[in-house]
PDB file of C-alpha atoms in Angstrom:
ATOM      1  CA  UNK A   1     -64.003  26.021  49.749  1.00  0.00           C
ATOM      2  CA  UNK A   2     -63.832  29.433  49.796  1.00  0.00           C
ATOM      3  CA  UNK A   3     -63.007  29.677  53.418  1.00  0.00           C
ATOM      4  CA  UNK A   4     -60.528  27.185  53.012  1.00  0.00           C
ATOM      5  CA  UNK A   5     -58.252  29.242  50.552  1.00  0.00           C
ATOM      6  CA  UNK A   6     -58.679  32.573  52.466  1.00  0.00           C
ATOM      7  CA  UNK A   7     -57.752  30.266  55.623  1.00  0.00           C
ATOM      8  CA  UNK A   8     -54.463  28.696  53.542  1.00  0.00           C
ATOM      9  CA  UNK A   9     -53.540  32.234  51.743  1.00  0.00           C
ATOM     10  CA  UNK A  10     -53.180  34.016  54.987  1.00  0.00           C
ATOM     11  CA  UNK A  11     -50.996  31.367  56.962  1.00  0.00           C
ATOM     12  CA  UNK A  12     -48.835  31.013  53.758  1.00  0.00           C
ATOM     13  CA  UNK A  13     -48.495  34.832  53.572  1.00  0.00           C
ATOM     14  CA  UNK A  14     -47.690  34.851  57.647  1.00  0.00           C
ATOM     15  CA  UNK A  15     -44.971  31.956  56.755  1.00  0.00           C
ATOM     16  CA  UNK A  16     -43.381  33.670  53.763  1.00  0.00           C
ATOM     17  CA  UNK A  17     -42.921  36.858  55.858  1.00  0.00           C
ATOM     18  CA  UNK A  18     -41.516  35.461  58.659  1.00  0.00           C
ATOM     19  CA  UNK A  19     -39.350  33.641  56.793  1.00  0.00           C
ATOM     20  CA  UNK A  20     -38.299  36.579  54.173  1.00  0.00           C
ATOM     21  CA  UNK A  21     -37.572  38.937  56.924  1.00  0.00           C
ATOM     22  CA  UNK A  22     -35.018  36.855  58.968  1.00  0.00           C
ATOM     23  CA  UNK A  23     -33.035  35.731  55.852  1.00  0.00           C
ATOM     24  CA  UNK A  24     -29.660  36.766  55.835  1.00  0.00           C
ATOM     25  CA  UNK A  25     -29.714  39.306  53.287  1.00  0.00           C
ATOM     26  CA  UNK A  26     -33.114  40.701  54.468  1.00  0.00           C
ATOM     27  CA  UNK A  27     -31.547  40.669  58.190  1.00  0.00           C
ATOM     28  CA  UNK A  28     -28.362  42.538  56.916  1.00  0.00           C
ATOM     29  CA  UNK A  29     -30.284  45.275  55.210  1.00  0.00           C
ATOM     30  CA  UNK A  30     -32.531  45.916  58.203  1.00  0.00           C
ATOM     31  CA  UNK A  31     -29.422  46.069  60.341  1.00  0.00           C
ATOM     32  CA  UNK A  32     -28.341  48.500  57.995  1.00  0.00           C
ATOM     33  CA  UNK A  33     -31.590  50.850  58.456  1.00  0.00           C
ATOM     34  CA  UNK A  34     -32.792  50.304  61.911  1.00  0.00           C
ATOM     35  CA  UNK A  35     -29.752  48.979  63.152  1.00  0.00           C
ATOM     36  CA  UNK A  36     -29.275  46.691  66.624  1.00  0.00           C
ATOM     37  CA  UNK A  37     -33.246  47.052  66.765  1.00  0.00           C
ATOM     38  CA  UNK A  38     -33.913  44.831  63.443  1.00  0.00           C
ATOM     39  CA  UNK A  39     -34.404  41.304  65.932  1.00  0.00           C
ATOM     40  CA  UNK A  40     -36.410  43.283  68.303  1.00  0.00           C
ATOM     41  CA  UNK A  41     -38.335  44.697  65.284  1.00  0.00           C
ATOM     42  CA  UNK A  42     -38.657  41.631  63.529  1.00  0.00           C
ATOM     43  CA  UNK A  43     -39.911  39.975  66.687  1.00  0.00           C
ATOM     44  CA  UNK A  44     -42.493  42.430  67.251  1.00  0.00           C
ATOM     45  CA  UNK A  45     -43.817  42.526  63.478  1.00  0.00           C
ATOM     46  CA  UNK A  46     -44.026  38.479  63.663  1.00  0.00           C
ATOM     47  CA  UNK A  47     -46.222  38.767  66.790  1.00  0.00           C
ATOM     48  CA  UNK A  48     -48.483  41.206  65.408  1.00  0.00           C
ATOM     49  CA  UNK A  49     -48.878  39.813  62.270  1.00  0.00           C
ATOM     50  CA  UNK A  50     -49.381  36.354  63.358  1.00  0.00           C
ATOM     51  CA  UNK A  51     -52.370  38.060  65.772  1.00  0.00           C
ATOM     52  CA  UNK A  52     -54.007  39.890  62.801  1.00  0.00           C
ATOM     53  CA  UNK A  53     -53.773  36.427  60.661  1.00  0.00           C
ATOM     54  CA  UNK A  54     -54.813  34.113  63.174  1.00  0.00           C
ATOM     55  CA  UNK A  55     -57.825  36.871  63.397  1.00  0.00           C
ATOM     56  CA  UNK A  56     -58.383  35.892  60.045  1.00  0.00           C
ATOM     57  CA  UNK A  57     -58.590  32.561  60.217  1.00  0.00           C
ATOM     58  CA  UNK A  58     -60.876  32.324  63.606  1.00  0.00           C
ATOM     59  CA  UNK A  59     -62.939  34.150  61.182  1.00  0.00           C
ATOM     60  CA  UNK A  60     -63.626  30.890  59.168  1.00  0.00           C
ATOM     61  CA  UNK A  61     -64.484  27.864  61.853  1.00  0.00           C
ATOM     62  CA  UNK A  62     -65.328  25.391  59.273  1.00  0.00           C
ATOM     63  CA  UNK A  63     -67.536  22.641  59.469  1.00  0.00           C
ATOM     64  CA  UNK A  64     -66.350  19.585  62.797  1.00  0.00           C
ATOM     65  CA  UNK A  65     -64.402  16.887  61.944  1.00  0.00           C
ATOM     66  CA  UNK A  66     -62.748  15.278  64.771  1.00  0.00           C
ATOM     67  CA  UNK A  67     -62.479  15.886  68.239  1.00  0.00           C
ATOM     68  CA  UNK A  68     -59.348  14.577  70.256  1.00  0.00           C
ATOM     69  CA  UNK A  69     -60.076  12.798  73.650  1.00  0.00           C
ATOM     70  CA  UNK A  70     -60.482  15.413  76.321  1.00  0.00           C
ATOM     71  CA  UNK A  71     -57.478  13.850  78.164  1.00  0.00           C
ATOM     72  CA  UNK A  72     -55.032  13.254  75.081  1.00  0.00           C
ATOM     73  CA  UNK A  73     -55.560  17.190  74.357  1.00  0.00           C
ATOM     74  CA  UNK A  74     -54.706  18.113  77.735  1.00  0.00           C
ATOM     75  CA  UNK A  75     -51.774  15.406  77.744  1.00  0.00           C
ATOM     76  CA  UNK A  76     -50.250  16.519  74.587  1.00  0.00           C
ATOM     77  CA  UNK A  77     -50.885  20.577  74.984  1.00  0.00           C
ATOM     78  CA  UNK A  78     -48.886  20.397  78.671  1.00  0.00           C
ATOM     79  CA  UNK A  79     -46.000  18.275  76.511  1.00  0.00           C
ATOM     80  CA  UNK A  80     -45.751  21.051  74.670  1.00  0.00           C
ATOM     81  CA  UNK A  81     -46.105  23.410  77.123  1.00  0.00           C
ATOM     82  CA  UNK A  82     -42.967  21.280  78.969  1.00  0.00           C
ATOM     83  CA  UNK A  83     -40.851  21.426  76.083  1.00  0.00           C
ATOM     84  CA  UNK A  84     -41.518  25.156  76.037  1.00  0.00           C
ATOM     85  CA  UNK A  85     -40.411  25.857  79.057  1.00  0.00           C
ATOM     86  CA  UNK A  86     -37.629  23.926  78.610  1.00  0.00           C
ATOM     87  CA  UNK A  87     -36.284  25.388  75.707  1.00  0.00           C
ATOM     88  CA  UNK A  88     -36.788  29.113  77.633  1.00  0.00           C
ATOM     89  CA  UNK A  89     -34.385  27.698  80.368  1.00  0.00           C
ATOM     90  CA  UNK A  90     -31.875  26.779  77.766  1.00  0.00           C
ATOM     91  CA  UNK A  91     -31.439  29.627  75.128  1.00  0.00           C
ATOM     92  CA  UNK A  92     -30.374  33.196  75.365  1.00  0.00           C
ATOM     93  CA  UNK A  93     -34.016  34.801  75.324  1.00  0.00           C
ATOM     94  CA  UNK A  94     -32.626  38.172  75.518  1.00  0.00           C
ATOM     95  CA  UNK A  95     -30.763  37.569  72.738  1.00  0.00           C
ATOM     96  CA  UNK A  96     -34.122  35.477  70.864  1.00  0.00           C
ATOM     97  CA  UNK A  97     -36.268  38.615  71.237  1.00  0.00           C
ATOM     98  CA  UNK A  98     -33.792  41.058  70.274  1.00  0.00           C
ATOM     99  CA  UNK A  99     -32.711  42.695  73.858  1.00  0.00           C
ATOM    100  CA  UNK A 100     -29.279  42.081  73.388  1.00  0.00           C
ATOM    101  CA  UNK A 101     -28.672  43.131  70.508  1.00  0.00           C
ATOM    102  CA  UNK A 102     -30.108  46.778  71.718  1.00  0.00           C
ATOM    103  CA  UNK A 103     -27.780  46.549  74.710  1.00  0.00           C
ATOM    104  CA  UNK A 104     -24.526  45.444  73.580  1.00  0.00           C
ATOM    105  CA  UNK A 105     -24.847  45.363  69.189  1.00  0.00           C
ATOM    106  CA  UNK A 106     -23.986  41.547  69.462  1.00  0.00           C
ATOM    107  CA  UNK A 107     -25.435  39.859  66.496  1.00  0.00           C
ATOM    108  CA  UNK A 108     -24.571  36.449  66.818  1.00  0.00           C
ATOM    109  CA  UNK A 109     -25.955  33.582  69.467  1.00  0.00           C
ATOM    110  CA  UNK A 110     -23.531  31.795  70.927  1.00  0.00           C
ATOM    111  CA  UNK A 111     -23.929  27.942  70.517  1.00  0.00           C
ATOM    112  CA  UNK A 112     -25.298  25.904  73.226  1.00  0.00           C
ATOM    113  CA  UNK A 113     -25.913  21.796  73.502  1.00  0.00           C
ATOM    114  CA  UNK A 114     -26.827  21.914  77.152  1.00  0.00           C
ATOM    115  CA  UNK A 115     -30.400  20.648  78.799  1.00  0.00           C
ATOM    116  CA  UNK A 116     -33.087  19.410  76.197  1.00  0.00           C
ATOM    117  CA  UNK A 117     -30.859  20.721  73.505  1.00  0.00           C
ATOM    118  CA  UNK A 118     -28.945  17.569  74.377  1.00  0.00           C
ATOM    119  CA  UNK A 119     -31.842  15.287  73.364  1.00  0.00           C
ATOM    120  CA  UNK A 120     -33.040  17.637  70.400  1.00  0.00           C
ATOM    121  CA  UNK A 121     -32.344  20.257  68.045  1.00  0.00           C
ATOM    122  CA  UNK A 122     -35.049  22.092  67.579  1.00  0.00           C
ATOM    123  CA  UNK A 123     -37.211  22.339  70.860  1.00  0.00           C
ATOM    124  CA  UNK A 124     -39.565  25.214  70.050  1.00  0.00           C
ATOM    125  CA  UNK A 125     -39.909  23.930  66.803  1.00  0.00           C
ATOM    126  CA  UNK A 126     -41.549  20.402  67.901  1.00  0.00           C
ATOM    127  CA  UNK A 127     -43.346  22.062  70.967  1.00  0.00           C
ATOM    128  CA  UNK A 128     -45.252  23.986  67.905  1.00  0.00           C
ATOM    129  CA  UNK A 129     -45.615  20.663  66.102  1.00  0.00           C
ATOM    130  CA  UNK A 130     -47.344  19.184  68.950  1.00  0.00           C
ATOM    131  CA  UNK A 131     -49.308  22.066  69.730  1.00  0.00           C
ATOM    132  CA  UNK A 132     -51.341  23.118  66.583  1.00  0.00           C
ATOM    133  CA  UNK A 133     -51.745  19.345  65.962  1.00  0.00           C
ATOM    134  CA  UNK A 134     -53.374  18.938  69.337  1.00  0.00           C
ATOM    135  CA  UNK A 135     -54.828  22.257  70.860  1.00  0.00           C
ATOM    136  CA  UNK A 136     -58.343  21.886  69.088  1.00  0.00           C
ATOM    137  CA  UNK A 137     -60.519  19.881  67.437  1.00  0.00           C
ATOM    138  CA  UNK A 138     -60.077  19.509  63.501  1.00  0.00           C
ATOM    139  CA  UNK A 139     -62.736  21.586  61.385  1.00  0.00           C
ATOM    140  CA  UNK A 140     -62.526  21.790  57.339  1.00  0.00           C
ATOM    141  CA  UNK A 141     -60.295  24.888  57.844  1.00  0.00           C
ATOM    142  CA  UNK A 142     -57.941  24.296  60.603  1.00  0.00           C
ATOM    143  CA  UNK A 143     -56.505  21.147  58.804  1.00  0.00           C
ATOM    144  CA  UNK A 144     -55.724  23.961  56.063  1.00  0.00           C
ATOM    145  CA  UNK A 145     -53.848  25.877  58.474  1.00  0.00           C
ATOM    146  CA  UNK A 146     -52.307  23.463  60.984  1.00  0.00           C
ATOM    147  CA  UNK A 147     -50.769  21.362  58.140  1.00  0.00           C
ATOM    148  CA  UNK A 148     -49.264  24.731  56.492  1.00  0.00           C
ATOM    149  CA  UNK A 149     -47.820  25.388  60.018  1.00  0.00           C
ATOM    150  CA  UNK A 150     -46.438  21.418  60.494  1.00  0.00           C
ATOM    151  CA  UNK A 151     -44.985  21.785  56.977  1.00  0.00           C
ATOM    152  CA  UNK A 152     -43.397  25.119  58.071  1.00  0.00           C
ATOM    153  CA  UNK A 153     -41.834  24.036  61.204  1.00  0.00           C
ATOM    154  CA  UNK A 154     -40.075  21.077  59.469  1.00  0.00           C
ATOM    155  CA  UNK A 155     -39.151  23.962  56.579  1.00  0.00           C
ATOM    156  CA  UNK A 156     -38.006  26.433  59.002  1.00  0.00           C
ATOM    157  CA  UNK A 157     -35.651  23.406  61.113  1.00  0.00           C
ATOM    158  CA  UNK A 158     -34.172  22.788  57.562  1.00  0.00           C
ATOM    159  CA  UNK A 159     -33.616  26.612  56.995  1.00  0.00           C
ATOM    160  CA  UNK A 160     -32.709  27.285  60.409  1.00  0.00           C
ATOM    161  CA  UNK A 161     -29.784  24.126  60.099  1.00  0.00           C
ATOM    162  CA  UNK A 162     -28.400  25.696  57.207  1.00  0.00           C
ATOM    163  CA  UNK A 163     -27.777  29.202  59.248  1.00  0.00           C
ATOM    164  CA  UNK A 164     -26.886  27.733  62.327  1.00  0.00           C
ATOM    165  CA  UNK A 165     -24.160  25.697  60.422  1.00  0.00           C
ATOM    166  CA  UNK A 166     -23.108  28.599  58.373  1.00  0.00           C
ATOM    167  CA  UNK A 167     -22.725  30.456  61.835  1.00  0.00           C
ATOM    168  CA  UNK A 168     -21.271  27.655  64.299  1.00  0.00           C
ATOM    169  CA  UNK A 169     -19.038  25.626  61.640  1.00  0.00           C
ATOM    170  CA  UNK A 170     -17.778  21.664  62.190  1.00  0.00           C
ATOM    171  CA  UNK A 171     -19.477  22.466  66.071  1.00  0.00           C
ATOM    172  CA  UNK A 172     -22.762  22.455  64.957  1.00  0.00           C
ATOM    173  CA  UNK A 173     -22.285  19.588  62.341  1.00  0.00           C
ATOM    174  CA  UNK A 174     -20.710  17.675  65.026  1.00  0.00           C
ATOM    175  CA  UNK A 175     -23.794  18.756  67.399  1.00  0.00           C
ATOM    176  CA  UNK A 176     -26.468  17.509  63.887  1.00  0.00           C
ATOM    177  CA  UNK A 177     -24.523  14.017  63.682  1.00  0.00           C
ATOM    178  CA  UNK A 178     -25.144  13.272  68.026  1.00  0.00           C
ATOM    179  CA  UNK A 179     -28.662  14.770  68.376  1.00  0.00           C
ATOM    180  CA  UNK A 180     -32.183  14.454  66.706  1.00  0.00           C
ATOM    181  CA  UNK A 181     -33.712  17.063  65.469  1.00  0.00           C
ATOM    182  CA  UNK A 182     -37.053  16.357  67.497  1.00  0.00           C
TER     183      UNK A 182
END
C-alpha cells in the first residue's frame, strides 16, 4: 500500500506541474522573466522531471497482475508509435519544443486541420493513451500510475480545448464540431 501512494503522489505531483507551468498566467510570467526561452524551458523541466519521477516509480514494481498477449503489446505499442509519428509530420515541432520562439519571439501556433489532425484532435494525446495502457504488463503499482496518466490525458485534451479555442476563435470550434477528439 505504501508503494502504491508513493507511486500515485509522484505522478500526481509530475501532472500538477506540468500542468501549472503551461497555464496562461504561469506562461505569461515566465515570458516575463526568461523571456522567448519559457517553452524551451518548460519543455526541458517536463522532460527531466518526468525522468526523475518515472525513476521513482520503477522504484516500486509491485506485485504481477496481468500480462497482455505478446502480440497485442507489440500491435498496440507500434499504433502508438504510428500515431506519433504522425502527429510529428503534422505540427510545428519547432514551435512544440520551444525553437521558435528563441528564433523569431512568436508565441502563438498557428492552427492546422491537415493529415491525422483531420481524423482527430488530439493525436499525441491518444498515442499516450494507448501507450501506458499497453507497453507493460499491469503490477499493483503501475495501475496507480497508468490510470493517473489516462485520467490526465483526457484532463489535459479538455484544458488544452479551452486554450486552443481561446487562441483560434469560431476556427477551432468549427474544427471541435467536424473532428473527434481521438
Amino acid at each position: 500500500m505504501v508503494s502504491q501512494f508513493i507511486v500515485g503522489i509522484t505522478a500526481i505531483a509530475w501532472c500538477f506541474l506540468h500542468s501549472f507551468l503551461i497555464t496562461p498566467s504561469v506562461e505569461k510570467l515566465g515570458v516575463r522573466f526568461t523571456g522567448s526561452w519559457y517553452r524551451f524551458l518548460y519543455v526541458l523541466t517536463s522532460c527531466l522531471t518526468l525522468g526523475i519521477a518515472f525513476l521513482i516509480i520503477r522504484q516500486h514494481q509491485g506485485e504481477h497482475l496481468y500480462s497482455w498477449l505478446t502480440s497485442s503489446r507489440y500491435l498496440m505499442v507500434g499504433v502508438s508509435a504510428s500515431i506519433t509519428l504522425l502527429a510529428i509530420s503534422q505540427y510545428d515541432n519547432q514551435f512544440f519544443l520551444g525553437i521558435s520562439q528563441i528564433r523569431t519571439r512568436k508565441q502563438k501556433a498557428d492552427f492546422s486541420n491537415t493529415g491525422i489532425l483531420n481524423y482527430m484532435r488530439h493525436p499525441y494525446y491518444a498515442a499516450g493513451i494507448i501507450f501506458v495502457t499497453f507497453y507493460d504488463d499491469f503490477t499493483t503499482t503501475s495501475i496507480v500510475w497508468r490510470g493517473i496518466f489516462v485520467l490526465y490525458f483526457l484532463i489535459g485534451a479538455k484544458l488544452e480545448e479551452k486554450k486552443l479555442l481561446d487562441e483560434h476563435g469560431q476556427t477551432y470550434a468549427d474544427y471541435m464540431e467536424k473532428v473527434p477528439a481521438f
